[in-house]
Amino acid sequence: MKKVLLWIVGILAALCLAVACIWGGELATLRSVQSVDGNKYLYTMDYKAAYDLDDLISKDIDENGKLLDYVIGRIGKGLPIKMKSAQVADENGEMQTMNCTSFQAAKADGSGFWYGRNYDFFKNPTMVTVSHPKKGYASIAVSDMSHFGYSLEKLPTSFMASLSCLASIYAPVDGINEKGLCTSIMALPKQAACQESGKHKVGTTILMRLWLDRCATVSEALELLSGVDVRHDAAVGSGYHYMVADAGGDCAVVEFDKEDGWKTMIVQKPADKNHMLVTNHLLSEKYYTTEPDPAVGNPHSKSWWRYKSAGAFLQEHNGILTLEDAQECLSMVHWKDLVWENGTVEDTQYSNVYDQSNITLFLRNWNNYEHTYQFGL
């Protein structure tokens, strides 16, 4: 009997060791998932599992479904895990798009720059992911959890329900790395970039993870960009442009030319300004207009009004802001109960201000401007 017990204990110990070796990083990551200060729609997670961006790039993943299949393959090791994104177009191939505002501005104390960002979309839970990869820069990244299957009704309230959170590492919609490089994404209706030059393909959010992990400056980010083909998931029904800014004050907006094979267009921050702003319409000279035009942006989201209003605020302050000023600039152009034609309601899911010198995120969740959550590395 004693030998049998020892044999059973040995088998269990071997199984535990095998699980720890195979899924140790994933298990540690899932154990770190928790709501922030009891807010059941705001979560944080320390990403401790291994991931290989070179392997990801080699797979030419340019759709959310393919990305989730890849994540399942990486973490499931053959287990029947299921993930599904809520980011899909309707039966007409369209989707009401997120409507966001981003800017960089100088800090009033002269110590660097702020990076501000409103993420306006339908009500979904939010994930703040902190990562310290073995190969790459540490970062704080924020994700809309609907990208990997969560909703107000489906939340990571148990260990098993948290499995899909592991996909967040590949799905940032904004973030900052340890070098102070910040990036964010803004939607452009019916302008899904589809570059096809023969380079490896990267999807919508994978590009931002590459920037966060591998780039310290805007010039490095643009160099990395030149080595890949960017392809937005056509199934989502939207395209995007990106803002990327570094701790030294360099800033650029990355766009794609829908009339010329989706060639990359770069709009740099003017040399004589210490601030730059972007909303949900193209800024490139070829398409820029001061009047709302559905061919180049999203009039329904009042993109031009937000660009004008936030721009006037930044200009009034000469592009030099305190933290409170940066938060005020975002609150001026936030959404609350914006009703779309199909009856769905949009809000500002969160307002973020990143301190690019102290590598800190100040987050205000769902129009609650009375409370600021703070995150660091």
mmCIF file of C-alpha atoms in Angstrom:
data_model
loop_
_atom_site.group_PDB
_atom_site.id
_atom_site.type_symbol
_atom_site.label_atom_id
_atom_site.label_comp_id
_atom_site.label_asym_id
_atom_site.label_seq_id
_atom_site.Cartn_x
_atom_site.Cartn_y
_atom_site.Cartn_z
ATOM 1 C CA MET A 1 0.000 0.000 0.000
ATOM 2 C CA LYS A 2 2.816 2.352 0.899
ATOM 3 C CA LYS A 3 4.508 1.663 -2.437
ATOM 4 C CA VAL A 4 1.271 2.397 -4.251
ATOM 5 C CA LEU A 5 0.888 5.727 -2.427
ATOM 6 C CA LEU A 6 4.480 6.653 -3.194
ATOM 7 C CA TRP A 7 3.899 5.737 -6.817
ATOM 8 C CA ILE A 8 0.785 7.945 -6.978
ATOM 9 C CA VAL A 9 2.587 10.826 -5.293
ATOM 10 C CA GLY A 10 5.438 10.442 -7.750
ATOM 11 C CA ILE A 11 3.078 10.502 -10.715
ATOM 12 C CA LEU A 12 1.312 13.603 -9.381
ATOM 13 C CA ALA A 13 4.628 15.328 -8.747
ATOM 14 C CA ALA A 14 5.749 14.534 -12.283
ATOM 15 C CA LEU A 15 2.485 15.890 -13.675
ATOM 16 C CA CYS A 16 2.804 19.083 -11.648
ATOM 17 C CA LEU A 17 6.365 19.503 -12.838
ATOM 18 C CA ALA A 18 5.309 18.965 -16.442
ATOM 19 C CA VAL A 19 2.485 21.495 -16.124
ATOM 20 C CA ALA A 20 4.859 24.015 -14.543
ATOM 21 C CA CYS A 21 7.398 23.513 -17.329
ATOM 22 C CA ILE A 22 4.838 23.756 -20.127
ATOM 23 C CA TRP A 23 2.444 26.375 -18.781
ATOM 24 C CA GLY A 24 4.359 27.988 -15.913
ATOM 25 C CA GLY A 25 4.429 31.444 -17.498
ATOM 26 C CA GLU A 26 0.803 31.276 -18.563
ATOM 27 C CA LEU A 27 -0.335 30.119 -15.121
ATOM 28 C CA ALA A 28 1.608 32.905 -13.407
ATOM 29 C CA THR A 29 0.082 35.401 -15.845
ATOM 30 C CA LEU A 30 -3.460 34.207 -15.230
ATOM 31 C CA ARG A 31 -2.963 34.341 -11.467
ATOM 32 C CA SER A 32 -2.099 38.022 -11.821
ATOM 33 C CA VAL A 33 -5.409 38.972 -13.486
ATOM 34 C CA GLN A 34 -7.426 41.126 -11.118
ATOM 35 C CA SER A 35 -9.928 43.939 -11.157
ATOM 36 C CA VAL A 36 -8.536 47.355 -10.279
ATOM 37 C CA ASP A 37 -9.841 48.708 -6.966
ATOM 38 C CA GLY A 38 -12.951 46.570 -7.294
ATOM 39 C CA ASN A 39 -13.893 48.020 -10.696
ATOM 40 C CA LYS A 40 -15.318 44.958 -12.447
ATOM 41 C CA TYR A 41 -14.840 46.537 -15.886
ATOM 42 C CA LEU A 42 -11.159 47.454 -15.457
ATOM 43 C CA TYR A 43 -8.489 44.759 -15.110
ATOM 44 C CA THR A 44 -4.749 44.563 -14.814
ATOM 45 C CA MET A 45 -2.417 41.702 -15.660
ATOM 46 C CA ASP A 46 1.338 41.062 -15.457
ATOM 47 C CA TYR A 47 2.256 39.144 -18.576
ATOM 48 C CA LYS A 48 4.838 36.532 -17.574
ATOM 49 C CA ALA A 49 4.500 33.993 -20.402
ATOM 50 C CA ALA A 50 6.992 33.724 -23.238
ATOM 51 C CA TYR A 51 6.076 35.033 -26.667
ATOM 52 C CA ASP A 52 8.022 35.211 -29.896
ATOM 53 C CA LEU A 53 7.320 38.169 -32.170
ATOM 54 C CA ASP A 54 9.652 36.844 -34.875
ATOM 55 C CA ASP A 55 7.588 33.665 -35.007
ATOM 56 C CA LEU A 56 4.397 35.721 -35.087
ATOM 57 C CA ILE A 57 5.661 37.855 -37.991
ATOM 58 C CA SER A 58 6.685 34.764 -39.931
ATOM 59 C CA LYS A 59 3.072 33.553 -39.866
ATOM 60 C CA ASP A 60 1.786 36.603 -41.831
ATOM 61 C CA ILE A 61 -1.170 37.021 -39.487
ATOM 62 C CA ASP A 62 -3.440 39.830 -40.688
ATOM 63 C CA GLU A 63 -6.865 38.909 -39.282
ATOM 64 C CA ASN A 64 -8.246 38.790 -35.737
ATOM 65 C CA GLY A 65 -9.433 35.216 -36.251
ATOM 66 C CA LYS A 66 -5.980 34.093 -37.366
ATOM 67 C CA LEU A 67 -4.414 35.899 -34.421
ATOM 68 C CA LEU A 68 -6.686 34.150 -31.939
ATOM 69 C CA ASP A 69 -5.949 30.796 -33.597
ATOM 70 C CA TYR A 70 -2.240 31.551 -33.197
ATOM 71 C CA VAL A 71 -2.679 32.442 -29.528
ATOM 72 C CA ILE A 72 -4.636 29.234 -28.943
ATOM 73 C CA GLY A 73 -1.853 27.241 -30.548
ATOM 74 C CA ARG A 74 0.765 28.937 -28.383
ATOM 75 C CA ILE A 75 -0.997 28.594 -25.049
ATOM 76 C CA GLY A 76 -3.191 25.558 -25.622
ATOM 77 C CA LYS A 77 -0.457 23.091 -26.564
ATOM 78 C CA GLY A 78 -3.140 21.018 -28.263
ATOM 79 C CA LEU A 79 -5.909 21.576 -25.709
ATOM 80 C CA PRO A 80 -9.373 22.493 -27.082
ATOM 81 C CA ILE A 81 -9.393 26.143 -25.964
ATOM 82 C CA LYS A 82 -11.783 28.507 -27.722
ATOM 83 C CA MET A 83 -11.497 32.255 -28.211
ATOM 84 C CA LYS A 84 -13.678 34.569 -30.252
ATOM 85 C CA SER A 85 -13.329 38.260 -30.989
ATOM 86 C CA ALA A 86 -16.334 40.559 -30.748
ATOM 87 C CA GLN A 87 -14.720 42.857 -33.323
ATOM 88 C CA VAL A 88 -16.546 41.810 -36.485
ATOM 89 C CA ALA A 89 -18.508 43.682 -39.117
ATOM 90 C CA ASP A 90 -22.254 43.391 -39.560
ATOM 91 C CA GLU A 91 -24.045 41.629 -42.423
ATOM 92 C CA ASN A 92 -23.293 44.592 -44.679
ATOM 93 C CA GLY A 93 -19.568 44.292 -44.060
ATOM 94 C CA GLU A 94 -19.547 47.465 -41.979
ATOM 95 C CA MET A 95 -18.964 48.277 -38.351
ATOM 96 C CA GLN A 96 -19.508 51.440 -36.378
ATOM 97 C CA THR A 97 -15.925 52.406 -35.654
ATOM 98 C CA MET A 98 -14.131 53.505 -32.528
ATOM 99 C CA ASN A 99 -13.698 57.276 -32.417
ATOM 100 C CA CYS A 100 -10.556 58.365 -30.655
ATOM 101 C CA THR A 101 -8.377 61.378 -29.917
ATOM 102 C CA SER A 102 -4.607 61.348 -29.363
ATOM 103 C CA PHE A 103 -2.031 64.065 -28.812
ATOM 104 C CA GLN A 104 1.484 64.751 -27.617
ATOM 105 C CA ALA A 105 2.239 67.939 -25.685
ATOM 106 C CA ALA A 106 5.116 69.300 -23.632
ATOM 107 C CA LYS A 107 5.026 69.032 -19.843
ATOM 108 C CA ALA A 108 4.681 72.339 -18.044
ATOM 109 C CA ASP A 109 7.591 71.564 -15.725
ATOM 110 C CA GLY A 110 9.901 71.124 -18.703
ATOM 111 C CA SER A 111 10.737 67.510 -17.876
ATOM 112 C CA GLY A 112 9.432 65.913 -21.054
ATOM 113 C CA PHE A 113 6.126 65.200 -22.764
ATOM 114 C CA TRP A 114 2.608 63.984 -22.133
ATOM 115 C CA TYR A 115 0.836 61.599 -24.468
ATOM 116 C CA GLY A 116 -2.954 61.863 -24.244
ATOM 117 C CA ARG A 117 -5.498 59.443 -25.602
ATOM 118 C CA ASN A 118 -9.295 58.998 -25.533
ATOM 119 C CA TYR A 119 -10.621 55.586 -26.576
ATOM 120 C CA ASP A 120 -14.236 56.086 -27.597
ATOM 121 C CA PHE A 121 -16.208 52.935 -28.328
ATOM 122 C CA PHE A 122 -19.119 50.816 -27.169
ATOM 123 C CA LYS A 123 -19.048 49.807 -23.536
ATOM 124 C CA ASN A 124 -16.517 47.034 -23.046
ATOM 125 C CA PRO A 125 -14.161 46.033 -20.216
ATOM 126 C CA THR A 126 -10.564 47.277 -20.335
ATOM 127 C CA MET A 127 -7.287 45.451 -19.664
ATOM 128 C CA VAL A 128 -4.003 47.082 -18.601
ATOM 129 C CA THR A 129 -1.170 44.664 -19.412
ATOM 130 C CA VAL A 130 2.324 45.112 -17.977
ATOM 131 C CA SER A 131 5.011 43.074 -19.692
ATOM 132 C CA HIS A 132 8.754 42.546 -19.193
ATOM 133 C CA PRO A 133 9.815 40.437 -22.199
ATOM 134 C CA LYS A 134 13.207 38.747 -22.234
ATOM 135 C CA LYS A 135 13.786 40.203 -25.681
ATOM 136 C CA GLY A 136 12.423 43.713 -25.818
ATOM 137 C CA TYR A 137 11.421 46.707 -23.763
ATOM 138 C CA ALA A 138 9.072 46.511 -20.809
ATOM 139 C CA SER A 139 5.747 48.220 -21.418
ATOM 140 C CA ILE A 140 2.316 49.195 -20.147
ATOM 141 C CA ALA A 141 -0.355 48.550 -22.776
ATOM 142 C CA VAL A 142 -4.119 48.989 -22.733
ATOM 143 C CA SER A 143 -6.583 46.738 -24.576
ATOM 144 C CA ASP A 144 -10.276 46.729 -25.342
ATOM 145 C CA MET A 145 -11.166 43.288 -24.004
ATOM 146 C CA SER A 146 -13.860 42.754 -26.642
ATOM 147 C CA HIS A 147 -10.977 42.126 -29.064
ATOM 148 C CA PHE A 148 -10.450 38.778 -27.368
ATOM 149 C CA GLY A 149 -13.998 37.855 -26.518
ATOM 150 C CA TYR A 150 -15.041 39.719 -23.366
ATOM 151 C CA SER A 151 -18.083 41.903 -22.788
ATOM 152 C CA LEU A 152 -20.002 43.411 -19.880
ATOM 153 C CA GLU A 153 -21.682 40.037 -19.489
ATOM 154 C CA LYS A 154 -18.553 37.927 -19.988
ATOM 155 C CA LEU A 155 -15.749 38.891 -17.597
ATOM 156 C CA PRO A 156 -12.584 37.143 -16.326
ATOM 157 C CA THR A 157 -14.104 36.381 -12.944
ATOM 158 C CA SER A 158 -12.569 32.914 -12.612
ATOM 159 C CA PHE A 159 -9.348 31.180 -13.595
ATOM 160 C CA MET A 160 -10.912 29.430 -16.588
ATOM 161 C CA ALA A 161 -12.765 32.570 -17.650
ATOM 162 C CA SER A 162 -9.421 34.400 -17.660
ATOM 163 C CA LEU A 163 -7.795 32.210 -20.338
ATOM 164 C CA SER A 164 -8.574 34.584 -23.182
ATOM 165 C CA CYS A 165 -6.771 37.397 -21.341
ATOM 166 C CA LEU A 166 -3.533 35.863 -22.585
ATOM 167 C CA ALA A 167 -4.334 37.284 -26.018
ATOM 168 C CA SER A 168 -3.978 40.846 -24.689
ATOM 169 C CA ILE A 169 -0.224 40.848 -25.279
ATOM 170 C CA TYR A 170 -0.941 40.875 -29.023
ATOM 171 C CA ALA A 171 -3.844 43.338 -28.892
ATOM 172 C CA PRO A 172 -2.803 46.735 -27.489
ATOM 173 C CA VAL A 173 -4.751 49.768 -28.682
ATOM 174 C CA ASP A 174 -2.360 52.154 -26.940
ATOM 175 C CA GLY A 175 0.640 51.949 -24.628
ATOM 176 C CA ILE A 176 4.047 53.144 -23.467
ATOM 177 C CA ASN A 177 7.365 51.327 -23.144
ATOM 178 C CA GLU A 178 10.272 51.782 -20.767
ATOM 179 C CA LYS A 179 11.984 54.192 -23.178
ATOM 180 C CA GLY A 180 8.952 56.475 -23.208
ATOM 181 C CA LEU A 181 7.758 55.534 -26.695
ATOM 182 C CA CYS A 182 3.959 55.814 -26.915
ATOM 183 C CA THR A 183 1.547 54.699 -29.596
ATOM 184 C CA SER A 184 -2.204 54.542 -30.189
ATOM 185 C CA ILE A 185 -4.671 53.681 -32.930
ATOM 186 C CA MET A 186 -7.559 55.657 -34.401
ATOM 187 C CA ALA A 187 -10.232 54.244 -36.722
ATOM 188 C CA LEU A 188 -10.947 55.350 -40.283
ATOM 189 C CA PRO A 189 -14.184 53.986 -41.798
ATOM 190 C CA LYS A 190 -13.834 51.772 -44.871
ATOM 191 C CA GLN A 191 -10.086 52.328 -45.156
ATOM 192 C CA ALA A 192 -8.616 48.969 -44.171
ATOM 193 C CA ALA A 193 -5.001 49.046 -45.363
ATOM 194 C CA CYS A 194 -4.014 46.051 -47.467
ATOM 195 C CA GLN A 195 -0.337 46.427 -48.300
ATOM 196 C CA GLU A 196 1.035 43.768 -50.623
ATOM 197 C CA SER A 197 4.726 44.335 -51.359
ATOM 198 C CA GLY A 198 5.936 40.841 -50.551
ATOM 199 C CA LYS A 199 7.138 41.621 -47.037
ATOM 200 C CA HIS A 200 5.844 39.788 -44.002
ATOM 201 C CA LYS A 201 2.319 40.878 -43.101
ATOM 202 C CA VAL A 202 1.374 42.269 -39.689
ATOM 203 C CA GLY A 203 -2.142 42.931 -38.442
ATOM 204 C CA THR A 204 -3.735 45.955 -36.860
ATOM 205 C CA THR A 205 -2.513 45.686 -33.275
ATOM 206 C CA ILE A 206 0.555 43.518 -33.890
ATOM 207 C CA LEU A 207 2.308 46.576 -35.311
ATOM 208 C CA MET A 208 1.883 48.421 -32.016
ATOM 209 C CA ARG A 209 3.208 45.464 -30.010
ATOM 210 C CA LEU A 210 6.274 45.452 -32.262
ATOM 211 C CA TRP A 211 6.798 49.165 -31.676
ATOM 212 C CA LEU A 212 6.415 48.834 -27.905
ATOM 213 C CA ASP A 213 8.784 45.882 -27.671
ATOM 214 C CA ARG A 214 11.435 46.964 -30.153
ATOM 215 C CA CYS A 215 11.516 50.739 -30.623
ATOM 216 C CA ALA A 216 12.815 53.573 -28.454
ATOM 217 C CA THR A 217 12.293 56.414 -30.927
ATOM 218 C CA VAL A 218 9.934 57.445 -33.701
ATOM 219 C CA SER A 219 12.712 56.981 -36.265
ATOM 220 C CA GLU A 220 13.161 53.379 -35.116
ATOM 221 C CA ALA A 221 9.399 52.831 -35.301
ATOM 222 C CA LEU A 222 9.253 54.138 -38.863
ATOM 223 C CA GLU A 223 12.228 52.001 -39.853
ATOM 224 C CA LEU A 224 10.496 48.917 -38.456
ATOM 225 C CA LEU A 225 7.323 49.916 -40.308
ATOM 226 C CA SER A 226 9.201 50.027 -43.608
ATOM 227 C CA GLY A 227 10.116 46.350 -43.218
ATOM 228 C CA VAL A 228 6.575 44.938 -43.031
ATOM 229 C CA ASP A 229 3.258 45.079 -44.861
ATOM 230 C CA VAL A 230 0.427 46.433 -42.704
ATOM 231 C CA ARG A 231 -2.929 44.787 -43.280
ATOM 232 C CA HIS A 232 -6.065 45.691 -41.336
ATOM 233 C CA ASP A 233 -8.651 42.962 -40.843
ATOM 234 C CA ALA A 234 -11.262 43.529 -43.563
ATOM 235 C CA ALA A 235 -13.765 41.488 -41.537
ATOM 236 C CA VAL A 236 -13.871 44.304 -38.986
ATOM 237 C CA GLY A 237 -15.028 46.796 -41.603
ATOM 238 C CA SER A 238 -12.652 49.584 -40.621
ATOM 239 C CA GLY A 239 -9.170 50.873 -41.299
ATOM 240 C CA TYR A 240 -6.873 52.793 -38.995
ATOM 241 C CA HIS A 241 -4.120 55.301 -38.652
ATOM 242 C CA TYR A 242 -1.562 55.406 -35.843
ATOM 243 C CA MET A 243 0.199 57.987 -33.736
ATOM 244 C CA VAL A 244 3.667 57.204 -32.401
ATOM 245 C CA ALA A 245 5.691 59.567 -30.196
ATOM 246 C CA ASP A 246 8.939 59.300 -28.262
ATOM 247 C CA ALA A 247 10.260 60.733 -25.024
ATOM 248 C CA GLY A 248 12.389 63.268 -26.881
ATOM 249 C CA GLY A 249 9.321 64.937 -28.384
ATOM 250 C CA ASP A 250 9.402 63.453 -31.871
ATOM 251 C CA CYS A 251 5.916 62.500 -33.033
ATOM 252 C CA ALA A 252 4.327 61.207 -36.241
ATOM 253 C CA VAL A 253 1.023 59.944 -37.606
ATOM 254 C CA VAL A 254 1.155 56.886 -39.859
ATOM 255 C CA GLU A 255 -1.506 56.638 -42.573
ATOM 256 C CA PHE A 256 -2.102 54.611 -45.738
ATOM 257 C CA ASP A 257 -2.972 55.838 -49.228
ATOM 258 C CA LYS A 258 -6.187 54.138 -50.320
ATOM 259 C CA GLU A 259 -5.754 55.430 -53.906
ATOM 260 C CA ASP A 260 -2.175 54.234 -54.369
ATOM 261 C CA GLY A 261 -1.825 50.637 -53.229
ATOM 262 C CA TRP A 262 -2.071 51.541 -49.560
ATOM 263 C CA LYS A 263 1.396 53.097 -49.595
ATOM 264 C CA THR A 264 2.499 54.448 -46.240
ATOM 265 C CA MET A 265 2.058 58.174 -45.649
ATOM 266 C CA ILE A 266 3.892 59.821 -42.732
ATOM 267 C CA VAL A 267 2.791 63.102 -41.175
ATOM 268 C CA GLN A 268 5.516 64.465 -38.882
ATOM 269 C CA LYS A 269 5.028 66.906 -36.041
ATOM 270 C CA PRO A 270 6.050 70.360 -37.342
ATOM 271 C CA ALA A 271 9.523 71.384 -36.233
ATOM 272 C CA ASP A 272 8.211 74.671 -34.828
ATOM 273 C CA LYS A 273 5.560 73.037 -32.607
ATOM 274 C CA ASN A 274 5.789 71.108 -29.355
ATOM 275 C CA HIS A 275 2.430 69.386 -29.809
ATOM 276 C CA MET A 276 0.604 67.206 -32.322
ATOM 277 C CA LEU A 277 -3.014 66.020 -32.498
ATOM 278 C CA VAL A 278 -4.971 63.366 -34.396
ATOM 279 C CA THR A 279 -8.614 62.230 -34.354
ATOM 280 C CA ASN A 280 -10.515 60.158 -36.953
ATOM 281 C CA HIS A 281 -9.749 61.738 -40.291
ATOM 282 C CA LEU A 282 -6.681 61.707 -42.499
ATOM 283 C CA LEU A 283 -4.020 64.348 -41.906
ATOM 284 C CA SER A 284 -1.831 63.632 -44.932
ATOM 285 C CA GLU A 285 -1.687 66.590 -47.321
ATOM 286 C CA LYS A 286 -3.212 64.587 -50.169
ATOM 287 C CA TYR A 287 -6.460 64.055 -48.228
ATOM 288 C CA TYR A 288 -6.552 66.659 -45.468
ATOM 289 C CA THR A 289 -9.644 68.833 -45.287
ATOM 290 C CA THR A 290 -10.994 71.225 -42.681
ATOM 291 C CA GLU A 291 -14.580 70.261 -43.528
ATOM 292 C CA PRO A 292 -16.195 66.922 -42.608
ATOM 293 C CA ASP A 293 -15.858 64.462 -45.477
ATOM 294 C CA PRO A 294 -16.877 60.780 -45.168
ATOM 295 C CA ALA A 295 -14.294 59.878 -47.825
ATOM 296 C CA VAL A 296 -11.427 60.715 -45.480
ATOM 297 C CA GLY A 297 -12.817 60.266 -41.981
ATOM 298 C CA ASN A 298 -15.777 59.846 -39.663
ATOM 299 C CA PRO A 299 -18.155 62.839 -39.609
ATOM 300 C CA HIS A 300 -20.657 61.049 -37.342
ATOM 301 C CA SER A 301 -18.094 60.940 -34.553
ATOM 302 C CA LYS A 302 -17.546 64.700 -34.937
ATOM 303 C CA SER A 303 -13.900 64.029 -35.757
ATOM 304 C CA TRP A 304 -13.398 67.488 -37.226
ATOM 305 C CA TRP A 305 -15.082 69.144 -34.240
ATOM 306 C CA ARG A 306 -12.883 67.192 -31.836
ATOM 307 C CA TYR A 307 -9.774 68.039 -33.858
ATOM 308 C CA LYS A 308 -10.676 71.738 -33.858
ATOM 309 C CA SER A 309 -11.675 71.859 -30.175
ATOM 310 C CA ALA A 310 -8.709 69.939 -28.775
ATOM 311 C CA GLY A 311 -6.424 71.786 -31.193
ATOM 312 C CA ALA A 312 -7.662 75.149 -29.950
ATOM 313 C CA PHE A 313 -7.042 74.068 -26.347
ATOM 314 C CA LEU A 314 -3.506 72.939 -27.166
ATOM 315 C CA GLN A 315 -2.814 76.136 -29.099
ATOM 316 C CA GLU A 316 -4.177 78.286 -26.284
ATOM 317 C CA HIS A 317 -1.690 76.615 -23.924
ATOM 318 C CA ASN A 318 1.118 76.805 -26.492
ATOM 319 C CA GLY A 319 1.281 73.032 -26.351
ATOM 320 C CA ILE A 320 2.551 73.155 -22.749
ATOM 321 C CA LEU A 321 0.346 71.332 -20.248
ATOM 322 C CA THR A 322 0.144 70.151 -16.668
ATOM 323 C CA LEU A 323 -1.302 66.695 -16.027
ATOM 324 C CA GLU A 324 -4.595 68.348 -15.153
ATOM 325 C CA ASP A 325 -4.510 70.324 -18.415
ATOM 326 C CA ALA A 326 -3.878 67.155 -20.409
ATOM 327 C CA GLN A 327 -6.811 65.450 -18.721
ATOM 328 C CA GLU A 328 -8.994 68.507 -19.300
ATOM 329 C CA CYS A 329 -8.117 68.508 -23.005
ATOM 330 C CA LEU A 330 -9.348 64.913 -23.267
ATOM 331 C CA SER A 331 -12.472 65.535 -21.201
ATOM 332 C CA MET A 332 -13.484 68.386 -23.540
ATOM 333 C CA VAL A 333 -13.888 65.946 -26.425
ATOM 334 C CA HIS A 334 -15.067 62.787 -24.692
ATOM 335 C CA TRP A 335 -18.314 60.983 -25.526
ATOM 336 C CA LYS A 336 -21.160 60.126 -23.210
ATOM 337 C CA ASP A 337 -24.250 58.335 -24.473
ATOM 338 C CA LEU A 338 -23.614 58.919 -28.179
ATOM 339 C CA VAL A 339 -26.472 57.045 -29.858
ATOM 340 C CA TRP A 340 -25.802 55.442 -33.247
ATOM 341 C CA GLU A 341 -28.427 54.846 -35.921
ATOM 342 C CA ASN A 342 -28.742 51.180 -34.937
ATOM 343 C CA GLY A 343 -29.544 52.175 -31.349
ATOM 344 C CA THR A 344 -26.248 51.175 -29.760
ATOM 345 C CA VAL A 345 -24.659 53.639 -27.360
ATOM 346 C CA GLU A 346 -21.057 54.774 -27.406
ATOM 347 C CA ASP A 347 -19.041 56.234 -24.556
ATOM 348 C CA THR A 348 -15.446 57.117 -23.906
ATOM 349 C CA GLN A 349 -14.245 53.755 -22.612
ATOM 350 C CA TYR A 350 -11.213 55.394 -21.041
ATOM 351 C CA SER A 351 -9.074 58.545 -21.083
ATOM 352 C CA ASN A 352 -5.328 57.985 -20.751
ATOM 353 C CA VAL A 353 -2.473 60.362 -20.124
ATOM 354 C CA TYR A 354 1.018 58.866 -20.343
ATOM 355 C CA ASP A 355 4.001 60.541 -18.694
ATOM 356 C CA GLN A 356 6.732 59.836 -21.236
ATOM 357 C CA SER A 357 9.607 60.686 -18.900
ATOM 358 C CA ASN A 358 8.426 58.924 -15.758
ATOM 359 C CA ILE A 359 6.810 56.011 -17.648
ATOM 360 C CA THR A 360 3.471 56.293 -15.890
ATOM 361 C CA LEU A 361 -0.105 55.836 -17.060
ATOM 362 C CA PHE A 362 -2.918 57.943 -15.611
ATOM 363 C CA LEU A 363 -6.218 56.327 -16.592
ATOM 364 C CA ARG A 364 -9.783 57.520 -16.090
ATOM 365 C CA ASN A 365 -12.393 54.877 -16.822
ATOM 366 C CA TRP A 366 -15.795 55.339 -18.481
ATOM 367 C CA ASN A 367 -16.259 59.069 -18.045
ATOM 368 C CA ASN A 368 -15.523 58.938 -14.323
ATOM 369 C CA TYR A 369 -13.376 62.035 -14.200
ATOM 370 C CA GLU A 370 -13.417 62.128 -10.422
ATOM 371 C CA HIS A 371 -10.972 59.253 -10.105
ATOM 372 C CA THR A 372 -7.625 58.578 -11.772
ATOM 373 C CA TYR A 373 -5.981 55.151 -11.730
ATOM 374 C CA GLN A 374 -2.198 55.131 -11.895
ATOM 375 C CA PHE A 375 0.016 52.405 -13.364
ATOM 376 C CA GLY A 376 3.780 52.060 -13.649
ATOM 377 C CA LEU A 377 6.390 49.486 -14.569
#
